[in-house]
């Protein structure tokens, strides 16, 4: 039985072990670090069906919820807000946040993101090559955007970025808990300050601090929501920017096609990049609350399910030449089966709250970068980049570039 | 073709509006608003796609026996 997880050997393709597995059907049992087994879903249709099935629970506090990696044993992860709750609590909290993350609100934020991205490139050009693209570009964009949206002072970014990586990349539960606790204490103090401010103070957290009612939103709920949004808001997007740049630079024909594409073709191109990179590698983890029959298999009550985004995004039933990166996929090949139905943001009621924000940041980031620095190239060969290992969340520690 | 959008189950991801803004909108709370239940013939393929993409299965389509 394949053990899970397996490291990628290419920054933008799923690990060879998963590719092998995917050839033998849509559902597979794989073995986790603690010896337990979990269903890994590699088929697109099965993944969609399962993630939309109310018989699967996302409740991290259930004793039978699968612990995919040792760090997820940390108590801080057990009641993680929104993503780790089932209805009705999930729906109540998600609705409170929906206005701030809606397509319309995100479109209003775009000009500011264009400006801030331009300033980062100005700084890179002023300093001259080489540059370290994670620290100089990929991380500050989502980090500034989420801190402003939430009302978290960006001056504290080194602290919350470091602790987020500490939490998400910890080798064990104790490491994750320590980093998570530091973030918790920080947000606790910040929310207290907002509570003292008439009208709640700035950002989404300020708005919600004024809505704490001990029923739909307790103070602890808000702290958990703040933690989830701060973590969810910058690490995923920054690594998607970094790996997206690598993917484009490794496909000069596609980079040329990106440059030649009219603005209205860029959203589909961003979605094709999201499909290829599948930066979280996973669309969702759940536990079955009843027996579920699917594709000739039975997922028993109490068994864990993990839907692979990198593999469902390469299901040959849905995508022609699934391993090929083609930014015009939506217009041509596959027709209705365009790149946009990828499961990179998940599916079902937990589909990513920040997806519109992430898409906008990505489009602005790639366009600005390749527009302003047309000669950009990797200073380290793609295969030798210091990549994250042993986890689900993909990424590089550093991305040296020159021009 | 007749469309129905269930505002109760909508989770406001905006996939419908991104796919077919002529038919799907979002209110100030981010919840889906159907601009017309009977999309023009040239919009029907995209309406089907929006229903397919909707993560909350909030968009329902009743196909008419005769094309409308
Ligand atoms: C490229 C960037 C991103 C990727 C690939 C991504 C991926 C995902 C995935 C796969 C899920 C579903 C998890 C599941 O079903 O268990 C999810 C949920 C979520 N994401 Fe993202 N995300 C990204 C950016 C963001 C941003 C910018 C935010 C902003 C705060 C965010 C906040 C959330 C939240 C709150 C949820 C939980 C939603 C729910 O349970 O209803 N994400 N994300
Ligand atoms: S795609 Fe579905 S869930 Fe998303 S906004 Fe439209 S109706 Fe709501």
XYZ file of C-alpha atoms and ligand atoms in Angstrom:
522
model
C 0.000 0.000 0.000
C 1.312 3.454 -0.939
C 2.315 5.607 2.010
C 1.043 9.168 2.130
C 2.283 11.839 1.505
C 4.907 11.508 -1.221
C 7.162 14.390 -2.251
C 6.947 15.864 -5.725
C 9.967 15.517 -7.968
C 8.821 18.400 -10.189
C 7.486 21.664 -8.662
C 4.310 21.605 -10.749
C 3.537 17.913 -11.299
C 2.125 15.411 -8.782
C 4.518 12.931 -7.254
C 5.287 9.850 -9.381
C 3.701 7.596 -6.745
C 0.317 9.327 -7.107
C 0.488 9.199 -10.892
C 0.993 5.465 -10.712
C -1.936 5.140 -8.293
C -4.215 7.240 -10.489
C -3.875 4.748 -13.325
C -5.711 2.073 -11.324
C -9.029 3.867 -10.771
C -10.631 6.794 -8.924
C -10.353 5.612 -5.273
C -7.455 4.031 -3.416
C -6.503 3.135 0.131
C -3.210 4.697 1.217
C -1.286 4.429 4.492
C -0.693 7.380 6.811
C 2.257 8.098 9.135
C 0.468 6.537 12.145
C -0.239 3.271 10.340
C -3.907 4.019 9.717
C -5.398 4.023 6.223
C -7.407 6.617 4.341
C -9.180 6.715 0.977
C -7.288 8.832 -1.524
C -9.481 10.061 -4.367
C -7.805 10.677 -7.725
C -10.915 10.681 -9.965
C -12.483 14.067 -10.739
C -16.141 12.949 -10.762
C -15.717 10.943 -7.556
C -13.937 13.879 -5.889
C -16.742 16.288 -6.788
C -19.396 13.886 -5.592
C -17.721 13.165 -2.288
C -16.886 16.782 -1.464
C -20.517 17.770 -2.079
C -21.875 14.848 -0.031
C -23.361 15.855 3.364
C -22.590 12.370 4.720
C -18.946 13.414 4.911
C -17.936 15.556 7.868
C -15.213 18.211 8.058
C -15.391 18.361 11.858
C -11.777 18.254 13.072
C -12.865 17.671 16.661
C -14.359 14.226 15.887
C -12.206 11.434 17.305
C -12.387 9.571 13.973
C -11.261 12.568 11.887
C -8.110 11.494 10.013
C -4.832 13.057 11.138
C -3.043 13.273 7.792
C 0.240 14.613 9.188
C 1.670 14.549 12.748
C 1.374 18.331 13.147
C -2.398 18.158 12.717
C -2.567 16.464 16.120
C -1.895 19.862 17.686
C -4.937 21.019 19.676
C -4.846 24.368 17.817
C -5.912 22.575 14.611
C -8.766 20.614 16.132
C -11.432 23.274 16.052
C -10.013 25.266 13.118
C -12.638 27.838 12.095
C -15.017 27.441 9.127
C -12.984 24.813 7.262
C -13.234 22.428 10.235
C -16.931 22.866 11.018
C -20.047 21.265 9.593
C -23.349 23.088 9.122
C -25.032 24.873 10.792
C -22.036 26.600 12.458
C -20.044 26.547 9.211
C -22.770 28.314 7.285
C -23.350 30.983 9.940
C -19.675 31.962 10.028
C -19.170 31.719 6.291
C -22.110 34.051 5.670
C -20.635 36.623 8.033
C -17.522 36.763 5.844
C -19.109 36.419 2.412
C -19.511 40.164 1.693
C -15.794 40.865 2.200
C -14.683 38.037 -0.097
C -17.321 38.401 -2.815
C -16.330 38.874 -6.438
C -17.635 42.446 -6.358
C -15.659 43.458 -3.305
C -12.536 41.820 -4.665
C -12.895 43.770 -7.919
C -13.022 46.984 -5.890
C -9.721 46.047 -4.251
C -7.927 45.455 -7.536
C -6.504 48.949 -8.182
C -4.824 48.962 -4.826
C -3.273 45.565 -5.471
C -1.988 46.771 -8.860
C -0.345 49.706 -7.121
C 1.261 47.710 -4.366
C 2.534 45.082 -6.809
C 4.032 47.841 -8.951
C 5.838 49.263 -5.908
C 7.374 45.850 -5.141
C 8.694 45.566 -8.697
C 10.062 49.137 -8.478
C 12.043 48.071 -5.413
C 13.366 44.949 -7.126
C 14.478 46.952 -10.152
C 16.100 49.596 -7.969
C 18.105 46.995 -6.033
C 18.975 45.164 -9.272
C 19.448 41.440 -9.861
C 19.577 38.901 -8.347
C 16.396 38.887 -6.261
C 14.789 36.391 -3.941
C 11.284 36.300 -5.344
C 9.481 34.817 -2.320
C 10.581 37.522 0.095
C 10.679 40.378 -2.413
C 7.437 39.708 -4.258
C 5.427 36.510 -3.772
C 4.951 36.821 -0.008
C 4.423 40.589 0.491
C 1.523 40.780 -2.002
C -0.918 38.406 -0.255
C 0.462 39.331 3.132
C -0.237 43.052 2.691
C -3.612 42.384 1.101
C -4.870 40.082 3.849
C -3.559 42.256 6.668
C -5.310 45.271 5.227
C -8.542 43.363 4.602
C -8.587 41.901 8.106
C -7.308 45.007 9.873
C -4.054 43.407 11.074
C -1.108 45.875 11.157
C 1.282 44.987 8.324
C 4.189 46.202 10.512
C 3.849 42.859 12.275
C 4.249 40.851 9.079
C 7.616 39.243 9.881
C 6.096 37.857 13.077
C 2.892 36.459 11.591
C 4.561 35.120 8.443
C 7.174 33.279 10.465
C 4.641 31.813 12.872
C 2.390 30.745 10.004
C 5.212 28.825 8.368
C 6.064 27.448 11.821
C 2.489 26.244 12.217
C 1.978 24.860 8.721
C 5.408 23.294 8.261
C 5.983 21.979 11.802
C 7.504 18.515 12.005
C 5.395 17.585 15.024
C 2.363 18.599 17.034
C 4.366 20.424 19.733
C 6.043 22.695 17.169
C 2.736 23.481 15.528
C 1.081 24.197 18.859
C 3.820 26.606 19.964
C 3.649 28.617 16.738
C -0.153 28.540 16.756
C -0.279 29.711 20.361
C 1.964 32.698 19.564
C -0.393 33.705 16.754
C -3.373 33.150 19.018
C -1.988 35.443 21.737
C -1.173 38.092 19.158
C -4.667 38.027 17.657
C -6.215 37.962 21.130
C -4.537 41.243 21.961
C -5.427 42.740 18.589
C -9.100 41.851 18.981
C -9.131 43.271 22.508
C -7.864 46.554 21.097
C -10.603 46.496 18.462
C -13.228 45.778 21.107
C -12.128 48.921 22.945
C -12.405 50.983 19.751
C -15.859 52.474 19.237
C -17.375 50.901 16.114
C -14.903 48.012 16.263
C -11.908 49.481 14.455
C -10.475 48.608 11.078
C -11.015 45.714 8.715
C -13.084 42.564 8.800
C -11.899 41.792 12.333
C -12.999 45.233 13.466
C -16.394 44.788 11.888
C -16.846 41.375 13.482
C -15.524 42.527 16.880
C -18.588 44.755 16.938
C -20.816 41.740 16.288
C -19.741 39.401 19.070
C -23.037 38.266 20.562
C -22.169 35.051 22.441
C -24.612 33.169 20.241
C -23.745 33.189 16.512
C -20.312 34.660 17.182
C -18.465 34.216 20.449
C -15.160 35.924 21.135
C -13.424 32.558 20.782
C -15.143 32.002 17.417
C -13.781 35.330 16.222
C -10.281 34.470 17.362
C -10.445 31.177 15.509
C -11.783 32.897 12.410
C -9.006 35.498 12.593
C -6.411 32.743 12.837
C -7.855 30.792 9.911
C -8.054 33.854 7.675
C -4.604 35.156 8.535
C -3.026 31.752 7.885
C -5.202 30.876 4.895
C -4.787 34.300 3.362
C -1.093 34.473 2.688
C 0.844 31.205 2.650
C -1.187 29.456 -0.075
C -1.303 32.476 -2.342
C 2.377 33.379 -1.935
C 3.487 29.857 -2.793
C 1.087 29.808 -5.729
C 2.707 33.002 -7.030
C 6.177 31.466 -6.604
C 5.357 28.112 -8.212
C 3.287 29.838 -10.904
C 6.337 31.915 -11.873
C 8.436 28.731 -12.017
C 5.808 27.019 -14.203
C 5.612 29.940 -16.626
C 9.404 30.290 -16.839
C 9.732 26.574 -17.536
C 7.252 26.873 -20.442
C 8.542 29.756 -22.610
C 5.858 29.101 -25.249
C 3.127 29.515 -22.634
C 4.777 32.604 -21.188
C 4.807 34.081 -24.695
C 1.140 33.128 -25.076
C 0.385 34.820 -21.734
C 2.084 38.024 -22.894
C 0.178 37.970 -26.189
C -3.190 37.189 -24.573
C -5.870 39.893 -24.327
C -6.834 40.859 -20.735
C -10.119 38.940 -20.935
C -8.194 35.689 -21.543
C -6.108 36.038 -18.382
C -8.621 34.743 -15.812
C -8.775 31.401 -17.671
C -4.971 31.368 -17.894
C -4.763 31.879 -14.119
C -7.134 28.958 -13.633
C -4.977 26.756 -15.845
C -1.992 27.655 -13.657
C -4.040 26.865 -10.547
C -4.951 23.507 -12.083
C -1.353 22.654 -12.948
C 0.295 23.707 -9.712
C -2.463 22.470 -7.332
C -0.508 24.220 -4.617
C -2.217 22.631 -1.591
C -2.091 19.239 -3.370
C -5.330 18.392 -1.514
C -8.896 19.587 -2.159
C -10.229 18.452 1.187
C -10.066 15.869 3.960
C -13.234 14.422 5.483
C -14.569 11.527 7.527
C -17.583 9.461 6.456
C -20.486 9.528 8.916
C -22.355 6.737 7.060
C -21.420 4.008 4.584
C -21.154 5.562 1.132
C -21.148 3.523 -2.063
C -19.114 5.051 -4.834
C -17.643 3.650 -8.038
C -18.002 0.058 -6.871
C -16.288 0.721 -3.523
C -17.821 1.309 -0.106
C -16.422 4.054 2.088
C -17.406 2.844 5.560
C -18.662 5.105 8.326
C -15.644 6.318 10.289
C -13.216 6.023 7.372
C -11.221 9.028 6.217
C -11.318 10.472 2.709
C -8.683 12.705 1.116
C -9.415 14.229 -2.285
C -6.209 14.916 -4.215
C -6.327 18.153 -6.181
C -3.167 17.479 -8.176
C -4.582 14.141 -9.381
C -8.278 14.997 -9.863
C -7.005 18.001 -11.838
C -5.340 15.534 -14.219
C -8.178 13.093 -14.702
C -7.990 12.049 -18.377
C -11.803 11.684 -18.409
C -11.997 15.457 -17.999
C -8.779 16.863 -19.420
C -7.186 16.102 -22.730
C -3.392 15.813 -22.315
C -3.836 16.416 -18.585
C -0.132 16.821 -17.815
C 0.287 19.534 -20.450
C 0.233 23.175 -19.386
C -1.909 25.094 -21.876
C -3.225 28.530 -20.917
C -5.718 28.462 -23.802
C -7.170 25.152 -22.692
C -10.489 26.781 -21.811
C -11.050 28.188 -25.287
C -10.048 25.159 -27.249
C -9.556 21.666 -25.953
C -12.171 19.993 -23.864
C -14.967 22.514 -24.516
C -17.116 22.612 -21.391
C -14.329 20.725 -19.663
C -12.147 23.798 -19.467
C -9.355 24.368 -17.008
C -11.797 26.224 -14.754
C -13.406 23.149 -13.273
C -10.257 22.230 -11.407
C -10.590 21.256 -7.759
C -7.659 23.382 -6.564
C -10.033 25.405 -4.358
C -12.012 22.327 -3.333
C -15.701 21.693 -3.980
C -18.910 21.643 -1.964
C -19.766 24.009 0.856
C -16.125 24.400 1.920
C -14.890 25.578 -1.465
C -12.285 28.254 -0.786
C -13.645 31.475 0.677
C -10.624 33.401 -0.613
C -10.696 32.092 -4.192
C -11.726 35.334 -5.859
C -9.158 37.286 -3.890
C -6.456 34.737 -4.738
C -7.343 34.752 -8.460
C -7.151 38.538 -8.600
C -3.816 38.689 -6.767
C -2.369 36.016 -9.033
C -3.437 37.709 -12.230
C -2.024 41.056 -11.127
C 1.190 39.464 -9.844
C 2.058 37.498 -13.014
C 1.039 40.300 -15.375
C 2.976 42.993 -13.541
C 6.080 40.879 -13.057
C 6.456 39.688 -16.650
C 5.435 43.052 -18.041
C 7.952 45.029 -16.057
C 10.810 42.480 -16.066
C 10.586 40.751 -19.443
C 14.036 39.173 -19.075
C 13.196 37.421 -15.795
C 14.781 33.964 -15.412
C 15.498 31.429 -12.689
C 18.922 31.790 -11.052
C 18.695 28.181 -9.793
C 17.496 25.356 -12.065
C 13.883 24.408 -11.290
C 14.864 20.883 -10.225
C 17.321 22.237 -7.623
C 15.043 24.758 -5.900
C 14.821 24.285 -2.122
C 11.349 22.729 -2.026
C 9.082 22.022 0.925
C 8.892 18.333 1.646
C 6.961 15.829 3.689
C 3.647 17.621 3.521
C 0.663 18.411 1.418
C 1.215 22.154 0.989
C 3.723 22.651 -1.817
C 6.256 25.446 -2.052
C 9.829 26.650 -2.190
C 11.771 28.198 0.671
C 13.565 30.547 -1.696
C 13.197 31.443 -5.350
C 16.380 33.111 -6.668
C 15.801 34.984 -9.931
C 17.821 37.315 -12.174
C 17.229 39.350 -15.339
C -34.729 26.295 -20.133
C -35.772 27.444 -16.666
C -33.307 28.344 -13.924
C -33.661 28.376 -10.203
C -31.009 29.620 -7.761
C -31.348 28.620 -4.129
C -30.204 31.558 -2.005
C -30.328 29.406 1.124
C -27.641 26.979 0.014
C -25.477 29.515 -1.887
C -21.999 29.881 -0.367
C -21.141 33.039 -2.356
C -18.102 31.820 -4.240
C -19.265 33.759 -7.284
C -18.564 31.000 -9.805
C -21.939 31.617 -11.471
C -21.380 35.348 -11.811
C -17.863 34.818 -13.140
C -19.261 32.415 -15.759
C -22.405 34.245 -16.883
C -22.821 37.779 -15.463
C -25.772 38.403 -17.804
C -27.836 35.961 -15.745
C -26.187 35.641 -12.323
C -25.441 38.479 -9.928
C -24.548 38.731 -6.237
C -26.226 40.990 -3.680
C -24.353 43.058 -1.062
C -24.126 40.008 1.164
C -22.452 38.043 -1.644
C -25.501 35.796 -2.178
C -26.604 34.784 -5.668
C -29.307 36.835 -7.410
C -30.900 35.473 -10.547
C -31.370 38.277 -13.088
C -33.660 36.158 -15.266
C -35.011 32.622 -14.846
C -35.180 32.152 -18.620
C -31.765 32.769 -20.175
C -31.533 33.713 -23.841
C -30.631 30.820 -26.168
C -27.069 32.083 -26.566
C -26.591 31.984 -22.778
C -27.887 28.498 -22.144
C -24.637 26.613 -22.592
C -22.946 28.908 -20.074
C -25.901 28.570 -17.693
C -25.358 24.800 -17.731
C -21.706 25.356 -17.060
C -22.490 27.685 -14.124
C -24.757 25.020 -12.635
C -21.984 22.450 -13.038
C -19.394 24.721 -11.421
C -21.602 25.780 -8.488
C -19.952 24.102 -5.489
C -23.097 24.258 -3.374
C -25.359 22.742 -6.047
C -27.523 25.834 -5.619
C -28.408 26.247 -9.305
C -31.146 24.067 -10.730
C -31.983 23.766 -14.405
C -35.203 22.480 -15.882
C -34.729 21.831 -19.574
C -37.830 22.431 -21.677
C -38.857 19.620 -24.007
C -38.872 22.116 -26.886
C -36.035 24.615 -27.259
C -36.989 28.098 -26.029
C -4.036 29.965 -4.305
C -4.520 30.204 -3.123
C -5.450 29.288 -2.361
C -5.701 27.943 -2.486
C -5.092 26.973 -3.494
C -6.696 27.603 -1.491
C -7.221 26.329 -1.339
C -8.305 26.024 -0.534
C -8.986 24.741 -0.498
C -8.601 23.514 -1.301
C -10.007 24.842 0.394
C -11.036 23.760 0.736
C -10.606 22.941 1.905
C -11.601 21.865 2.260
O -12.624 21.682 1.597
O -11.366 21.172 3.258
C -9.963 26.188 0.935
C -10.814 26.672 1.892
C -10.671 27.903 2.492
N -9.786 28.914 2.131
Fe -8.476 28.847 0.621
N -7.012 28.720 -0.779
C -6.287 29.772 -1.272
C -6.335 31.082 -0.849
C -7.093 31.545 0.199
C -7.151 32.910 0.631
C -6.445 34.089 -0.014
C -7.971 32.941 1.719
C -8.315 34.196 2.463
C -8.476 34.336 3.686
C -8.445 31.583 1.954
C -9.302 31.185 2.967
C -9.974 29.968 3.000
C -11.007 29.636 3.969
C -11.522 30.512 5.096
C -11.455 28.332 3.644
C -12.542 27.523 4.345
C -13.834 27.724 3.620
C -14.968 26.871 4.164
O -14.716 25.902 4.881
O -16.143 27.190 3.891
N -7.894 30.767 1.008
N -8.928 26.896 0.345
S -21.849 29.452 -7.893
Fe -23.417 28.648 -6.496
S -22.620 28.987 -4.463
Fe -21.408 30.244 -5.847
S -22.408 32.263 -5.801
Fe -23.285 31.121 -7.509
S -25.075 30.106 -6.639
Fe -23.858 30.782 -4.922
